[in-house]
């Protein structure tokens, strides 16, 4: 079979002057744009009397695109709420061609063509002529006739496991003695080709079926937040199969101007994804806001999933307001799973945000033991969410494939843009931070030390205490097949104090991670007195106690002046203001413990509270006899009341279902302009309702009707949001029955 003529050869193009002499064609960066392809490509004049209709002619092409038909079932794409054919690369799929007469291989010659974008070129993978073969071979394109009947044939088409991911246009070309006859452009046969974690030759291959079901096919997830002593969770609707989401995700690669020829590479795609999900420098999907002011937008805590965000961005082209780390990671996870890259959200508790990436966060206290807020610049986030994406890393040495950190929360500039990753989790664990991309930054997020220093009046600074275990203390993701936590801390770091941990740190230092030499050389010796404190678990609006415990390990008697500072903080560890300042004296008898309690009244913090009800406590104490400073810090997240969801009636596909959302205002004040959002993939489209006022101690009730689309285990998610109260959630698991057969 001769190679088909390039579809664009007959078309003369005007090359923009700016491209003359530099490149033959403009960059091919849009999946949405397309060029016309000639229906007839004649190699010469057709003699008089010859009717081209006498040759083999394609009447119709069937692509078996229905959800229950063979292609979507075999390719695990039946959940996509999408009318077109969706397949995964590196795996055969079926099409049927109806000709005007029976196909005769002795004299007829035809082939199938797939094209993507403008300026299709075979060497770029944007124009793919598929040869007819006797047997399909994995790793390469080919088409095999599997069935013939009358004037119809069926082809099994194998795609290459490295091919571009996106929306392709399908043509069938027939060779005649006078040139090529090609089918007309038919959007009904457009074919979406995605990554394939089921294909061993694909760079995102995952060999465990339960992991594939969780990290690719699960459209619901859990985001862990709160703080290390009070882990909270909330469900997130990824909605990667919902109507319009696949096209919205492909549009992101167009917005990022990723050349089509690079869209088969998960390393490139996840890197541009980490940039385009945030709006910081490229007008990307989500605009971040951490200042508790959300005018003209949606508060980050009000979102229940990614669907509304991606659809709004796709239709408007403008950044959607607003997001914080869990919103960025939720939307990014939808993007990854939608195009077939296994992805999951990870939460790092006590996450270091150290702009210098020098493995050191400095906390300064004055000579009296009070925290010096002017000198203390670094912050410790209560938690930080990022994503992991699963892929091979052919650009790195063997052993660094698997889970890769990608983070779309705009924090630091990487190669001129706010993005982070992919960075190999294995490389981070072993300190191999020389391997791209952004491994030193992630290494610092989970490995920094907190250094408490006393700032003297003469300008000198004395290290009082180094806490080597506070940062990256716990790293969690969702357990496969359940909503429970899965502790993956040991995938990022060796246990503190082990030989392996020391070796990983030395390796990171060798590869250029900065660390101040004073940190180890000036580590003070063990102290005579230890101090710790606990914050009582409390509900928003209630009083609670902070219990400070001193332990005198020596035979000396000490007196100490202690200071407790309570601050309202953003979850990023940045202080809004101090609401409690309390000084107290303690006497420490030899070899004895002493407990002091400090009462925190609701009136002290309620009027200043931020949306995540996060309070941060510093306790410092100065031993009067030695001038030694003891220091500890902890964060406490107050319990926030929940929304309640009920489904009183039957739960059957296609039958009307009633959903009740209830909330009782627990605060000693009325709530105004309360926005409630209800979401449920496969059950209903996201819907919102505004309540102008909820008096104190009164209950709101909202009833919503819907018609479930999917059977099986489903989840309803609701959020409530107003200026006085945020991060109020509720959810309900339910089992939807199939329609009974009549």
XYZ file of C-alpha atoms in Angstrom:
742
model
C 0.000 0.000 0.000
C 1.488 3.329 -1.000
C 1.695 5.987 1.663
C -1.298 8.330 1.443
C -0.752 11.850 0.286
C -0.384 14.325 3.141
C -3.800 15.965 3.470
C -2.320 19.443 3.377
C -0.088 19.042 0.332
C -2.743 20.289 -2.086
C -3.372 23.400 0.011
C -1.190 26.419 -0.437
C -0.751 28.262 2.837
C 0.308 31.801 3.452
C 3.059 31.681 6.049
C 2.910 34.599 8.498
C 5.899 36.934 7.915
C 7.101 36.404 11.483
C 7.689 32.727 10.707
C 9.587 33.185 7.440
C 12.989 31.545 7.543
C 12.517 30.225 11.072
C 9.884 27.540 10.829
C 7.662 26.254 8.059
C 4.444 26.233 10.077
C 3.065 28.042 13.112
C 3.076 26.073 16.388
C 0.335 23.426 16.512
C -1.072 24.181 19.972
C -4.829 23.807 19.598
C -6.845 20.606 19.689
C -9.998 22.640 19.002
C -8.819 24.224 15.743
C -8.768 22.219 12.528
C -8.047 22.559 8.819
C -10.231 21.362 5.982
C -9.094 18.112 4.421
C -9.741 17.682 0.672
C -12.409 15.120 -0.198
C -10.714 14.516 -3.561
C -6.968 14.558 -4.184
C -6.521 13.921 -7.884
C -3.081 13.101 -9.247
C -4.066 14.095 -12.751
C -7.017 14.731 -15.006
C -9.828 12.207 -14.855
C -10.507 10.920 -18.398
C -13.878 11.721 -19.892
C -16.386 8.949 -19.341
C -14.852 7.749 -16.086
C -17.286 7.957 -13.175
C -15.493 8.032 -9.812
C -18.599 6.492 -8.240
C -17.698 3.232 -10.015
C -14.863 2.819 -7.544
C -15.186 1.719 -3.946
C -17.085 4.380 -2.028
C -17.650 4.749 1.713
C -21.337 5.098 2.555
C -21.149 5.206 6.349
C -18.741 4.713 9.247
C -19.960 3.301 12.584
C -17.733 3.767 15.637
C -19.776 1.855 18.294
C -19.717 4.792 20.682
C -22.689 4.018 22.944
C -21.948 3.516 26.650
C -22.965 -0.149 26.617
C -21.280 -1.017 23.289
C -18.033 -2.908 23.075
C -15.558 -0.018 22.741
C -16.458 1.970 25.866
C -16.878 -1.222 27.886
C -13.484 -2.637 26.873
C -11.731 0.713 27.343
C -13.262 1.576 30.751
C -14.817 4.757 29.323
C -18.514 3.893 29.718
C -18.886 6.330 32.641
C -18.152 9.413 30.516
C -21.374 11.369 29.994
C -20.325 12.049 26.392
C -21.866 11.132 23.025
C -18.594 10.545 21.130
C -16.267 7.538 20.994
C -13.724 7.579 23.844
C -10.926 4.972 23.841
C -7.584 4.481 25.549
C -4.313 4.271 23.670
C -2.390 1.050 23.095
C -5.568 -1.066 23.035
C -7.642 -2.194 20.006
C -11.113 -0.795 19.281
C -13.738 -1.565 16.627
C -15.195 0.461 13.781
C -17.439 -0.613 10.909
C -17.302 0.738 7.346
C -20.248 0.354 4.965
C -19.194 0.542 1.291
C -21.314 0.917 -1.861
C -20.420 -2.691 -2.798
C -18.505 -5.635 -1.288
C -14.852 -4.882 -0.580
C -12.430 -6.805 -2.848
C -8.880 -6.836 -1.453
C -7.520 -7.864 -4.875
C -8.430 -4.571 -6.494
C -9.629 -2.181 -3.771
C -7.306 -0.169 -1.589
C -8.372 1.974 1.377
C -7.029 3.132 4.711
C -8.200 4.928 7.825
C -6.729 8.306 8.832
C -6.744 10.093 12.169
C -5.909 13.803 12.340
C -5.618 16.228 15.244
C -5.320 20.024 15.247
C -4.137 22.107 12.317
C -1.082 21.494 10.106
C -1.200 17.684 10.478
C 2.205 16.035 10.022
C 2.947 12.336 10.167
C 6.328 12.782 11.874
C 4.655 14.828 14.653
C 1.949 12.229 15.291
C -0.781 14.681 14.280
C -1.545 12.854 11.017
C -1.853 9.075 11.360
C -2.527 6.933 8.278
C -3.310 3.419 9.531
C -2.172 0.494 7.376
C -4.204 -2.714 6.974
C -2.272 -5.606 8.523
C -2.701 -9.369 8.871
C -2.095 -9.264 12.636
C -2.144 -6.347 15.067
C 1.093 -5.627 16.918
C 1.260 -3.945 20.302
C 3.240 -0.733 20.252
C 2.232 0.413 16.780
C -0.798 1.591 14.813
C -2.548 -0.963 12.646
C -5.971 -2.041 11.372
C -7.108 -5.637 10.919
C -10.300 -6.768 9.160
C -12.174 -8.950 11.658
C -15.559 -9.352 9.927
C -17.036 -9.054 6.431
C -20.692 -9.235 5.449
C -22.236 -8.015 2.190
C -20.867 -4.483 1.669
C -19.669 -3.978 5.244
C -16.425 -4.730 7.050
C -15.316 -4.315 10.644
C -11.835 -3.190 11.589
C -10.002 -3.730 14.829
C -7.756 -0.679 15.162
C -4.723 -0.701 17.425
C -3.372 2.689 18.514
C 0.201 3.302 19.581
C 0.676 3.422 23.394
C 2.651 6.660 22.949
C 0.163 8.513 20.738
C -1.135 12.013 21.413
C -3.983 12.306 23.905
C -6.871 14.385 22.602
C -9.755 14.560 20.129
C -9.001 13.110 16.690
C -10.927 13.452 13.427
C -11.567 10.248 11.490
C -11.446 9.904 7.705
C -11.504 6.892 5.393
C -9.469 7.285 2.190
C -9.887 5.145 -0.963
C -7.170 4.944 -3.618
C -8.295 5.104 -7.270
C -6.121 5.134 -10.408
C -6.725 8.887 -10.579
C -6.116 9.880 -6.978
C -7.622 9.671 -3.476
C -11.289 9.862 -2.512
C -11.849 10.702 1.122
C -14.927 10.771 3.366
C -16.343 14.151 4.307
C -15.701 15.644 7.725
C -18.131 13.959 10.118
C -18.095 15.147 13.767
C -20.131 12.049 14.743
C -17.037 9.871 14.214
C -14.664 12.093 16.229
C -12.616 9.887 18.538
C -11.114 10.856 21.894
C -7.933 8.949 22.760
C -6.836 8.964 26.414
C -3.951 7.623 28.499
C -4.291 3.928 29.334
C -3.259 2.722 32.823
C -4.425 -0.792 31.750
C -1.808 -1.002 28.958
C 1.669 -2.251 30.002
C 3.326 -0.225 27.212
C 1.708 3.054 28.325
C 3.868 5.321 30.492
C 1.015 5.599 33.037
C 0.516 1.814 33.375
C -0.671 0.775 36.846
C -0.650 -2.977 37.426
C -3.222 -3.239 40.232
C -6.928 -3.243 39.281
C -8.051 -1.882 42.667
C -5.608 1.027 42.293
C -6.863 1.732 38.762
C -10.459 1.766 40.028
C -9.508 4.219 42.774
C -7.031 6.520 41.049
C -8.618 6.667 37.558
C -12.269 5.623 37.740
C -13.385 6.920 41.144
C -15.180 10.240 40.633
C -15.387 10.972 44.369
C -12.559 11.654 46.751
C -11.733 12.815 50.255
C -9.623 15.827 51.206
C -7.991 15.676 54.639
C -7.552 19.015 56.436
C -7.652 20.347 60.017
C -4.425 19.829 61.934
C -2.306 16.893 63.027
C -4.095 16.565 66.376
C -7.548 16.963 64.878
C -7.681 15.480 61.373
C -10.803 16.486 59.484
C -12.089 15.209 56.168
C -14.474 16.402 53.493
C -15.648 14.734 50.305
C -14.839 16.210 46.899
C -16.697 15.546 43.660
C -14.034 15.179 40.971
C -16.765 14.618 38.374
C -14.290 13.629 35.646
C -17.047 11.817 33.740
C -19.648 14.598 33.894
C -20.967 16.278 30.756
C -18.514 18.795 29.297
C -15.614 17.956 31.608
C -13.499 15.987 29.094
C -13.608 18.867 26.597
C -12.911 21.353 29.415
C -9.804 19.367 30.430
C -8.493 19.139 26.853
C -9.072 22.896 26.580
C -6.623 23.417 29.460
C -3.788 22.040 27.314
C -4.784 24.498 24.571
C -4.747 27.339 27.103
C -1.303 26.245 28.274
C -0.118 26.319 24.633
C 1.313 22.819 24.861
C 2.287 21.676 21.367
C 0.114 18.785 20.229
C 3.192 16.653 19.608
C 3.948 16.799 23.365
C 0.489 15.665 24.470
C 1.400 12.007 24.692
C 3.910 12.681 27.467
C 2.504 12.652 31.038
C 5.596 14.448 32.383
C 4.948 17.451 30.130
C 1.188 17.372 30.650
C 1.370 17.211 34.458
C 3.918 20.043 34.515
C 1.812 22.383 32.365
C -1.228 21.260 34.390
C 0.388 22.445 37.618
C 0.750 25.884 36.002
C -2.604 26.262 34.234
C -4.770 25.156 37.200
C -3.771 28.370 39.034
C -4.349 31.841 37.614
C -1.252 33.477 39.088
C 0.624 34.299 35.875
C -1.274 32.733 32.974
C -4.970 33.488 33.556
C -5.430 29.830 34.508
C -8.431 28.073 36.015
C -8.617 29.126 39.678
C -7.713 32.458 41.282
C -6.312 31.987 44.784
C -7.268 34.103 47.785
C -6.031 33.711 51.358
C -7.225 36.983 52.897
C -10.737 35.930 54.014
C -12.289 38.436 51.582
C -14.205 36.800 48.745
C -16.239 39.598 47.165
C -17.376 38.875 43.590
C -16.575 35.201 43.926
C -17.184 31.954 45.794
C -15.384 31.338 49.091
C -12.950 28.422 48.689
C -14.718 26.491 51.456
C -18.060 26.624 49.594
C -16.977 24.479 46.622
C -18.028 20.830 46.778
C -16.252 19.681 43.629
C -14.468 20.524 40.394
C -17.320 20.393 37.868
C -18.706 23.933 38.229
C -15.195 25.388 38.262
C -14.018 23.673 35.067
C -17.252 24.301 33.172
C -17.257 27.982 34.127
C -13.634 28.376 33.051
C -14.252 26.567 29.756
C -17.210 28.797 28.899
C -15.868 32.151 30.137
C -12.130 31.777 29.646
C -11.663 33.805 32.833
C -10.175 32.575 36.143
C -12.797 31.282 38.588
C -12.746 32.917 42.017
C -11.658 31.645 44.575
C -9.485 28.718 45.610
C -7.041 27.557 48.256
C -4.825 24.470 48.261
C -7.564 21.827 48.478
C -9.480 23.485 45.608
C -6.380 23.594 43.384
C -5.603 19.946 44.157
C -9.229 18.860 43.668
C -9.447 20.462 40.222
C -5.996 19.144 39.268
C -7.039 15.621 40.270
C -10.093 15.875 38.012
C -7.828 16.912 35.124
C -5.437 13.993 35.705
C -8.090 11.294 36.081
C -10.206 12.652 33.225
C -7.421 12.251 30.635
C -6.367 8.907 32.122
C -3.372 9.703 34.345
C -3.731 8.023 37.781
C -3.894 10.778 40.387
C -4.550 11.297 44.087
C -4.629 14.146 46.617
C -2.032 14.144 49.394
C -2.136 16.212 52.618
C 1.078 17.150 54.419
C 0.446 18.216 58.035
C 2.732 20.947 59.419
C 3.988 21.857 55.967
C 7.029 24.141 55.812
C 6.754 27.161 53.572
C 10.309 28.296 53.625
C 10.946 30.677 50.738
C 14.693 30.146 50.951
C 14.374 26.311 50.885
C 17.176 26.143 53.457
C 15.541 23.436 55.609
C 15.135 25.891 58.466
C 12.139 27.817 59.775
C 13.147 30.459 62.273
C 11.051 31.474 65.283
C 12.508 34.358 67.287
C 11.711 35.203 70.903
C 12.888 38.217 72.837
C 14.830 38.087 76.106
C 11.566 37.895 78.033
C 10.508 34.809 76.060
C 7.790 36.500 73.981
C 7.609 35.721 70.258
C 9.041 38.520 68.105
C 6.565 38.739 65.221
C 8.680 41.230 63.291
C 11.662 38.890 63.065
C 9.651 35.667 62.609
C 8.923 35.553 58.865
C 8.607 31.855 57.966
C 5.232 30.173 58.333
C 4.126 26.612 58.987
C 0.894 25.653 57.226
C -1.456 23.556 59.400
C -1.696 21.372 56.315
C -1.026 21.649 52.619
C -2.648 19.623 49.833
C -0.878 18.666 46.639
C -1.306 15.898 44.061
C 0.564 12.790 43.087
C 0.435 11.518 39.515
C 1.591 8.029 38.502
C 3.961 7.702 35.536
C 7.309 6.421 34.360
C 10.177 8.918 34.302
C 12.320 8.054 31.255
C 14.028 11.437 31.754
C 15.421 10.247 35.128
C 17.606 7.284 36.132
C 15.912 3.920 36.694
C 13.952 3.710 39.943
C 12.448 7.199 40.066
C 9.174 6.455 38.262
C 5.891 5.825 40.090
C 4.233 8.545 42.161
C 5.306 12.106 41.294
C 4.469 15.244 43.304
C 2.660 17.896 41.270
C 1.392 20.997 43.045
C -0.774 23.661 41.409
C -1.118 25.938 44.461
C 0.850 29.063 43.459
C 3.724 29.299 45.945
C 7.084 29.568 44.233
C 8.219 30.468 40.740
C 9.649 27.522 38.775
C 11.301 28.242 35.414
C 9.400 31.514 35.154
C 5.922 30.255 36.129
C 4.034 29.381 39.289
C 4.090 25.600 39.113
C 5.656 22.656 40.886
C 6.639 19.196 39.688
C 6.536 16.502 38.654
C 9.042 15.588 41.371
C 9.703 11.907 42.083
C 8.523 10.872 45.564
C 11.295 8.245 45.605
C 13.895 10.911 44.799
C 12.573 13.149 47.601
C 12.780 10.287 50.113
C 16.409 9.511 49.267
C 17.519 13.141 48.981
C 18.181 13.004 45.227
C 16.911 16.539 44.785
C 19.049 17.156 41.697
C 16.407 15.471 39.527
C 13.803 17.683 37.890
C 11.358 19.192 38.645
C 11.317 21.251 41.890
C 12.443 18.437 44.203
C 14.358 20.769 46.610
C 11.178 22.749 47.345
C 9.145 19.607 48.142
C 12.042 18.158 50.173
C 12.031 21.310 52.333
C 8.229 21.128 52.794
C 8.539 17.762 54.548
C 12.039 17.928 56.097
C 12.675 21.395 57.551
C 13.637 21.987 61.188
C 11.992 24.626 63.394
C 14.737 26.667 65.084
C 13.819 28.719 68.151
C 16.311 31.534 68.713
C 16.549 34.247 71.349
C 17.043 37.690 69.801
C 19.217 39.689 72.190
C 18.992 43.463 72.553
C 22.533 43.837 71.181
C 21.437 42.185 67.906
C 22.974 38.764 68.513
C 20.893 35.608 68.295
C 21.244 32.506 70.408
C 19.720 29.180 69.381
C 17.614 27.906 72.264
C 15.915 24.846 70.805
C 15.687 22.925 67.529
C 12.559 20.890 66.786
C 13.491 18.319 64.145
C 10.163 16.460 64.104
C 7.500 19.185 63.845
C 7.554 19.543 60.018
C 6.098 16.882 57.728
C 5.040 14.867 60.748
C 2.167 13.167 58.946
C 1.428 12.754 55.231
C -1.956 11.265 54.325
C -3.995 10.222 51.319
C -7.292 8.387 50.931
C -7.348 4.622 51.471
C -8.215 2.585 48.363
C -11.879 1.605 48.396
C -12.830 3.557 51.530
C -12.880 7.091 52.958
C -10.327 6.252 55.667
C -6.838 7.762 55.894
C -3.771 6.050 54.459
C -0.487 7.101 56.095
C 2.182 7.532 53.379
C 4.717 9.482 55.483
C 7.338 6.758 55.037
C 7.075 7.081 51.246
C 8.453 10.624 51.624
C 10.966 10.285 54.443
C 12.802 7.765 56.575
C 12.073 7.628 60.282
C 13.663 10.461 62.236
C 17.011 9.572 63.738
C 17.756 6.555 61.528
C 20.949 6.105 59.522
C 18.896 6.195 56.300
C 17.376 9.549 57.269
C 20.810 11.040 57.928
C 22.087 9.713 54.592
C 19.103 11.186 52.706
C 19.771 14.583 54.290
C 23.480 14.422 53.425
C 22.570 13.506 49.842
C 20.196 16.479 49.587
C 22.899 18.789 50.978
C 25.397 17.406 48.471
C 22.972 18.196 45.643
C 22.613 21.805 46.689
C 19.853 22.064 49.305
C 20.974 24.827 51.658
C 21.290 24.381 55.392
C 22.910 26.759 57.844
C 25.903 25.187 59.537
C 25.006 26.707 62.907
C 21.982 24.480 63.113
C 23.779 21.325 64.200
C 26.919 22.784 65.710
C 24.965 25.005 68.072
C 22.342 22.464 69.116
C 22.014 23.079 72.838
C 22.506 20.231 75.255
C 19.598 18.541 77.020
C 17.694 20.716 79.463
C 16.845 20.287 83.112
C 13.221 21.261 82.475
C 10.830 20.025 79.743
C 7.627 21.766 78.779
C 4.646 20.680 76.693
C 1.011 21.713 76.381
C -2.332 20.349 75.168
C -5.307 22.227 73.747
C -8.689 20.813 74.715
C -10.911 19.763 71.804
C -13.692 22.342 71.602
C -16.706 23.229 69.503
C -16.913 26.587 67.808
C -18.449 29.079 70.245
C -17.496 27.261 73.460
C -14.904 27.913 76.188
C -11.931 25.535 76.469
C -8.671 25.048 78.370
C -5.002 24.982 77.418
C -3.096 22.712 79.814
C 0.642 23.419 80.169
C 2.812 20.713 81.758
C 6.322 21.350 83.139
C 8.634 18.510 84.146
C 11.686 19.266 86.278
C 14.235 16.498 85.621
C 16.886 17.939 87.947
C 17.457 18.068 91.680
C 17.357 21.886 91.548
C 14.355 24.032 92.364
C 13.413 26.473 89.581
C 11.027 29.351 89.113
C 9.804 30.267 85.665
C 7.864 33.050 84.007
C 5.615 31.572 81.321
C 3.807 33.324 78.509
C 0.908 32.042 76.398
C 0.030 33.785 73.136
C -3.184 32.785 71.344
C -3.545 33.882 67.725
C -6.235 33.646 65.087
C -4.414 32.295 62.029
C -5.037 31.417 58.428
C -4.482 27.717 57.775
C -1.228 28.824 56.134
C 0.115 29.688 59.578
C 0.026 33.421 58.867
C -1.264 35.338 61.912
C -4.282 37.605 61.584
C -4.167 38.924 65.141
C -3.501 37.986 68.760
C -6.646 37.347 70.823
C -5.063 36.050 74.067
C -1.987 37.196 75.945
C -1.467 35.575 79.335
C 1.570 35.603 81.620
C 1.883 33.325 84.657
C 4.577 32.246 87.111
C 5.342 28.673 88.123
C 7.532 27.099 90.769
C 9.150 23.795 89.777
C 10.123 21.494 92.619
C 12.997 18.992 92.045
C 12.092 15.835 90.063
C 8.435 16.857 89.938
C 5.794 17.894 87.401
C 3.639 21.006 87.490
C 0.417 21.564 85.544
C -1.046 25.000 84.779
C -4.377 25.612 83.061
C -5.318 28.675 81.010
C -9.004 29.260 80.228
C -9.870 30.484 76.724
C -13.306 32.113 76.571
C -15.376 32.099 73.391
C -15.819 35.853 73.536
C -12.060 36.266 73.199
C -11.808 34.564 69.792
C -15.268 34.441 68.142
C -15.399 37.975 66.743
C -12.009 37.593 65.053
C -12.273 34.026 63.787
C -11.287 33.139 60.232
C -13.001 30.585 58.046
C -11.206 27.418 59.152
C -11.679 28.164 62.884
C -7.930 27.784 63.310
C -6.205 28.975 66.495
C -2.462 28.945 67.042
C -0.821 28.887 70.457
C 2.762 29.746 71.398
C 3.832 28.896 74.943
C 7.253 30.120 76.039
C 8.829 30.041 79.490
C 12.016 31.590 80.888
C 13.805 29.840 83.754
C 14.734 32.760 86.025
C 17.794 31.040 87.484
C 19.491 30.139 84.156
C 17.737 32.507 81.685
C 17.067 29.416 79.588
C 14.081 29.713 77.196
C 11.599 26.861 76.637
C 9.277 27.144 73.618
C 6.462 25.136 72.021
C 3.792 25.903 69.436
C 0.612 24.094 68.426
C -2.428 24.684 66.293
C -5.977 23.853 67.276
C -8.949 23.649 64.930
C -12.347 24.114 66.528
C -15.152 21.679 65.765
C -17.541 23.246 63.256
C -21.224 22.174 63.190
C -22.346 19.907 60.353
C -25.056 19.984 57.726
C -27.449 17.032 57.718
C -28.686 15.384 54.503
C -31.623 12.968 54.322
C -33.238 11.046 51.465
C -36.580 9.879 52.895
C -38.051 8.139 49.834
C -36.981 5.526 47.314
C -33.673 5.759 45.455
C -34.120 4.355 41.925
C -32.467 5.298 38.617
C -34.759 7.551 36.556
C -37.318 8.047 39.347
C -37.793 11.320 41.186
C -35.842 11.410 44.441
C -36.283 13.931 47.249
C -33.214 15.295 49.091
C -33.511 17.217 52.386
C -30.710 19.464 53.676
C -30.954 20.703 57.288
C -28.785 22.981 59.427
C -29.254 24.455 62.894
C -27.497 27.748 63.643
C -25.436 27.122 66.831
C -24.038 30.635 67.175
C -25.283 33.321 69.494
C -26.005 35.545 66.492
C -28.105 35.426 63.327
C -26.463 34.324 60.085
C -27.070 36.425 56.972
C -26.648 35.727 53.236
C -26.124 32.012 53.761
C -25.279 30.084 50.574
C -25.957 26.335 50.611
C -24.570 24.134 47.834
C -25.704 20.572 47.042
C -23.756 18.182 44.832
C -23.963 14.498 43.907
C -22.222 12.922 40.905
C -24.587 10.640 39.022
C -27.513 11.987 41.068
C -27.910 15.696 40.366
C -26.106 18.670 38.885
C -24.607 21.034 41.449
C -27.286 23.395 42.725
C -27.223 26.324 45.166
C -29.736 28.219 47.270
C -29.380 31.510 49.146
C -30.983 31.989 52.567
C -31.124 35.652 53.518
C -31.238 35.050 57.273
C -31.014 32.210 59.799
C -31.838 33.440 63.341
C -29.820 32.006 66.227
C -30.867 28.505 67.324
C -33.222 28.173 64.332
C -33.075 25.472 61.635
C -33.090 25.853 57.869
C -34.589 23.092 55.715
C -34.117 22.832 51.942
C -35.782 20.202 49.770
C -34.417 19.459 46.297
C -35.799 16.988 43.735
C -33.646 15.029 41.310
C -33.618 11.993 38.991
C -30.632 9.687 39.665
C -28.696 8.690 36.518
C -26.374 6.033 37.952
C -27.030 2.956 40.051
C -24.825 1.679 42.867
C -23.041 3.425 45.722
C -23.394 7.203 45.396
C -22.749 10.203 47.641
C -24.486 13.512 48.276
C -22.289 16.422 49.419
C -23.454 19.763 50.813
C -21.672 22.904 52.006
C -22.869 26.012 53.852
C -21.101 29.321 53.637
C -21.540 32.839 55.015
C -19.241 35.531 56.395
C -19.704 34.373 60.003
C -19.411 30.645 59.345
C -17.455 28.722 56.732
C -16.249 25.134 56.237
C -19.640 23.706 57.171
C -20.154 20.389 55.389
C -22.429 17.412 55.311
C -22.557 14.250 53.261
C -24.647 11.137 52.846
C -23.778 7.762 51.342
C -26.643 6.008 49.593
C -27.297 3.017 47.365
C -29.268 3.731 44.179
C -31.210 0.805 42.708
C -31.492 0.069 39.022
C -34.807 0.510 37.243
C -36.855 -2.637 37.773
C -37.289 -4.589 34.528
C -40.886 -4.528 33.372
